[in-house]
Each structure stands twice: as structure tokens, then as C-alpha cells.
Amino acid sequence: MSVGVADPRPDPGPTAGEPTPAPRSRGRVLPPPVSGQELVLVGVIAVMWVILALATPAFATAGSIQPLLVSTAPIALVGVGMTIVIITGGIDVSVGAAIMVCSVITAKALVGHGLSLPVAVLLAVVTGAVLGAVNGILIAYGRVHAIIITFGTANLFLFLGLRIFGSSTVNGIPSTLAFFGRGTQGRTLGIPHAFLLTLAIGALAWWYLRHTAGGRHFYAVGGDANAARLAGVRVQRRVLLAYTVTGVLVGLASCFVIAQGTSTLDQSVGTGKELAVIAAVVIGGTSIMGGRGSVLGTLLGALLVQTVTSGVTQLGWNSQLSDLFVGVFIIVAVGADLLRARARRTA
Amino acid sequence: MSAAPAVTDTPAPAPDNGTDRRSAGARILRALLTQRIALLAVLIAVVVVTFFVMDSGGYLTAAYDFDYMSASLINAVPLAMLGLAELLVILSGRGGIDLSVGATVSLAGMVFGFMYGEWGWPLWIAIVLTALFGALLGAVNGFLVAYVGFPALIATLATYYAYKSLAIVVNDQQPISTPAIQRLFSLSRSVELPVIGAYIPNVPLGIFTFLLPTGVVVWLLLNRTAYGRRVYAIGTNDVAARWSGQPVRDSRFKVYVYAGLISGLVAVVTVAQFASARPDAGVSGSGMALPAITIAVLGGVAITGGIGRVAGVVLATLLVVWLNAGILLAFAGNEGSQYQLLALGSVLVFAALLNGLTTRRYGGAR
């Protein structure tokens, strides 16, 4: 929200901030359904897959692609929520800690009470929603900068999670959530359920953000919160909604995380996930300044990040190198965006 | 709605409605809310008295006395130095923040480990080169932010990833702890001060060799040089500073260089403290950047830039260090470290809400 004020330099791109929905009769208001950056990402991912397939024949097999898609799912899913948050001009660095809280609560309940699949998912989602709403209320009504508040709540969530953990691990988690897991139970027609669900939610969010008044309001809030308020957007409710939705998706992603793991959950769950998610969103072309971005880009960004991680491992390189590539991709993706914006300004 | 913090200039007194005819209570409240230094001093007193009382009541697992408080200051050295680095960066405005300081500490620490531990270079040369290497890493941030126009959050997130990865890869995930490095541990011992040393507890050496010089230099830089005033100017209003002919880009670039330089010095401190150059020194757990940013915000640095003081950062460090030291004694086992998270988080949320309230009611803290 306050990012706009903290940035007194010339507008990053005149064509960038989409205006609030204009009369429907003209179809020119919306940006094209697929942006240039997204096409480039598709190209980059395709090139990487071809190179990996040539370098290690094992890459182009179902046994390699399926785990890649499964492990993309949690990052991409939380990324959908993070995209909405960043579009409103905010940020949420507490998602990693929130994933930890949701997964430990769900795992403990699975072990202790033998929940069924729907109940377990509901529990995780409700927990996530509560955590997200805490962030949303503090940011929308406390009117403080999102990064500071979520740094603070990240610590609080971490504390909460560690207290619930009690001992160092949760052991003997039943395979109730195998529907989302890596095994054959987690696939339909060879495609992992976790990935399918992520795609479905991503598509829904893409449509909502693009084609409904409520969705466009998020862009309006991120573009200029004051102008949006004067135009009748309930800014605080939009902000609260953005963080709560992120919480809900964090809850669902926690179910994926539990399902992908072994029967043991340890305290490092969720560590560093917030940065991976933000990296995916940023590589996908969403502007950290707010007011611009798309869910499609985020899904591609998450796939790119996961391809890098898995590719580095499969090439037999030091797995820690993948972070270096992620850093370079962030610089290249955002740098290209900045140069395009500059070219538009001078043109 | 957040135009207020950016508009309010530091040297200008908060606009007052003429004569002050309010009750003493309201005036004290106002002073506490607008003078962050006063608030921090009160909070430190409250924390210390609370733990002294708990100590005398026998609720703590070990004595919380001046010796313990002094010994715990060893934790204040890296924390306060990185807090000062964040102070510089956040002051410069336009969303200035440095997420990469922890990763810089890791990478610069490994470089120091190679130079001093493996290649046996003289200590002072190794320290100077490590600081310069940190400055170089900071210059990458500064170039991306000031000259290319990256949002600071993104640029430093990317370099965080890159430096963290390089630090781990450069020695194949192994720490460097040769005998030379292990002997460095003496740098972090406590010493008795000359003259008055007999009457006060021993103080960790790092306070004098690293923290005090850094604090004094940063204070002089910000308050006694034209460059320092420019940092406040560009942080308060970037556009106005440019139109008044200030070298905005150059000033902003240098802020990140200085932050990197300080991180390089912290790398030396950290290596000495661990008696080992660890590849994950600055990024393990929640890392070093997060506590440093917390310290800066608690110390009254406005995240929107242009507002913040060295004294605030130093007092905020003392508050957090002594609070953490007390919490460690109040709980058995690793519960203490968990409650430290609770304390850090609550303090940060509290400080942020307070900054917002102060801005709305009084036009900003100083």
C-alpha cells in the first residue's frame, strides 16, 4: 500500500499499471491474455527441458517429470496467493513459517485422531486462513508496511509451530494424504493430483483477477490505494482478503508437503519457502511495486525454479548451485522487465 | 495515507498547534511516542529490572547480574553492526532494504577463512581485504538498485540466493577451521578495561575492536558529513533531492557499498566467534538479515526512508540482547530459544504498530 509513496521516481511504466475496469463495451482495456514475459518463460523452460533431456536421458521419463510436477505444486499454489498479495502492493514473508504451523497441526491431528482426508484438508485450510487473516488484519487496519509485519508474524508463527512440535519430529504419519503424494495413488492418467489441483486453482485465480470487478480491484489497490479508495474500492477489505486467500492456499500446500514427505515431519518444514515463492512470483513478471502481474507467470516461474533445482541435481552438480541460478534468473527476469519499461518510456 | 512519513522532514520539528497546554501524562506519553530514544531507554530499564527481580526471586536458572549482561554483549556486536548497515540502506529510501547481509557475511567469512586460515596471510591484510570484498558484494546490490533501478527487495533477494549458494559451494560445504582460525577465538574474549576495569565487569573485546569504531564512523558519516545529510535528503524525497542537484544515484549506490563493507567486518567477527569459517554462518535458521532489520525498525528507522538515528539502533540492540539473555535463563532447555522467537516477533509487530500510530498522531518519531 505505502510502496507507491516510498517510490517517488517516475512511474515504472505508463502502460504497466492497468486502470480500473472501464466500461465493458471496449475490449481493449485488458492486457493480452499471455504477456511477452510469459512467452519468454515458456521458451526458457522448453529449452531447459530439451537440454536436460539431451544431457541426461533419464530426465525425459515419467519417473523424472512426475516428481518435478509434484514438487512444483506447493510453491506454485502459495505463489498464486502471493501474486494477489504482491499485486495489492504488499508482500508476505511469513508463508514459510505458516506452512510449518499448518503442517505440524495437521500431522499431529492425523497421528492422534486419525482424521479422514477431507477433514484433514479442512483443518489445514482453516488454520492457514486464520494465520493469513492475522497478517491481513494487522496490515489492513494497523496500516503498517507489510514486509515489517510479516517478518514479525513469521517469528510468531515459528514460535507457535515449534511449541506445537514439542519434541523434534512428528512420527508415524498415516498415508491419509497419499492422494496428493508422489505414489501411484497420487496420480490420474499419470498426472499428479497435486499438480492438477494447482492448475485448477491457478486457472480460477487467473480468471477471477482478469475478468471480475473484484479481481480488478486488487490491481487498483496496488496501482494507487488512495485513488482506488476514492473510486469506491473497499481497500482494507481487499487487502485483508488477499492475505487470507494466501493463508488458505498455504493450508492446502501444507497438505501437499505432508503428502510428499515420509511418515516423519521434522522442524525444518517450510524453511526458506517464502523466498522460493517470492522468487517464483517475481520471475513470473509480477511487479513488486504492485498493480501489475499475473497468475500464469507465477505458475511458469515456479516451474522454472523447480526445473532448475531438479536439473542441477540430475546433472550431478552440487545441489546448492541451484540457488545461484535462481538468483541469476531473478536478476535477468526483473532486469528485462525494467529495460522494457524504460524502452516504453523513451519510445 | 502513508504520505505523512515521507513528507515530514527530520530537521523540521513536528508541526504543533502552538502552545502546549496538556496534562503532564499526555506530555510524557507524547515524549515516549515521538522520542524513540526515550522509549527504548524506558523499555531497557523495564527489562533489566524485571529480570533482576525474577533473579532475586529465584525464578531464573542462573544469575542475571551485570557480569552476565556484560558477557551477553558479545551477541550485540554482529547484531548492532548489521543493524547499522540496515539503517544506512533503509534511510536511503525508495523501498531501500538489504536482505543479502546474512549471505554476504557467509561468503565474506569463507573468503576470510581462505585468506587467513588456508593461505596464512597476515591478519590485518585479511581483515581489510574481507571488508573490501564485502563492499564489492554490496556494490553489486548498489549497482542494481541505484543505477539499473531494481526494487531493493528484489535485487537483494537475488543476491541473497547467489551469495548463499556461492558460500556453500566455494569450499564444497565444508567449514574452514584451521588452527590459525581457531586461535582467532581470542578476539571474542572478554577483557578488563584500563583504569575503571576493576569496578565494572569485563567487556567482550569485540565491542571495542569492531562495534564502537563502526558505530562512531556511521554516526560521523550521517551527522557530520555532507554525504550523510544527502542520504537523509534522498530518503526523505528522492525527486526533490534530484531537482536540487544532488547526486542521487551515486549517494544511493554508496549506501549499499557501506552496508556490504560492514557485513564484511561482521564476517570477521562471526568467524572469530565460531572459531571457524562456516559456509552457512549468516543464513542458518532465520538468518542474520531478519534480526538486523528488526533492530533497525525497533530503533525507530522508518521503512519509508529518511528517518532514523544511530543511537536508536544501538539502544534497540541492547534491548533485544538483554531481553534474549534473560529469556534464555527463564526457561529450561531449548524452550528459551523458542521464546526468543516470540519476543523478537512481538517486539517487531509492536514497534511497527507504534511507528504507524506515532506517524498518524504526531507526524512521525525522531
GROMACS .gro file of C-alpha atoms in nm, chain A residues 96-97 99-100 103 158 162 165 168-169 257 264-274, chain B residues 285:
model
   23
   96GLY     CA    1   0.727  -2.043   0.521
   97ALA     CA    2   0.651  -2.028   0.893
   99ILE     CA    3   0.341  -2.376   0.620
  100MET     CA    4   0.522  -2.513   0.925
  103SER     CA    5   0.164  -2.896   0.855
  158LEU     CA    6   0.768  -2.011   1.404
  162LEU     CA    7   0.791  -2.515   1.745
  165PHE     CA    8   0.604  -2.971   1.763
  168SER     CA    9   1.187  -3.266   1.741
  169THR     CA   10   0.970  -3.464   1.498
  257VAL     CA   11   0.405  -3.101   0.176
  264THR     CA   12   0.806  -3.827   0.960
  265LEU     CA   13   0.774  -3.450   0.973
  266ASP     CA   14   1.068  -3.252   1.109
  267GLN     CA   15   1.104  -2.894   1.226
  268SER     CA   16   1.273  -2.769   0.913
  269VAL     CA   17   0.947  -2.799   0.715
  270GLY     CA   18   0.868  -2.476   0.532
  271THR     CA   19   1.209  -2.317   0.598
  272GLY     CA   20   1.303  -2.077   0.320
  273LYS     CA   21   0.983  -2.148   0.125
  274GLU     CA   22   0.881  -1.782   0.144
  632GLY     CA   23   1.794  -2.056   1.087
   0.00000   0.00000   0.00000
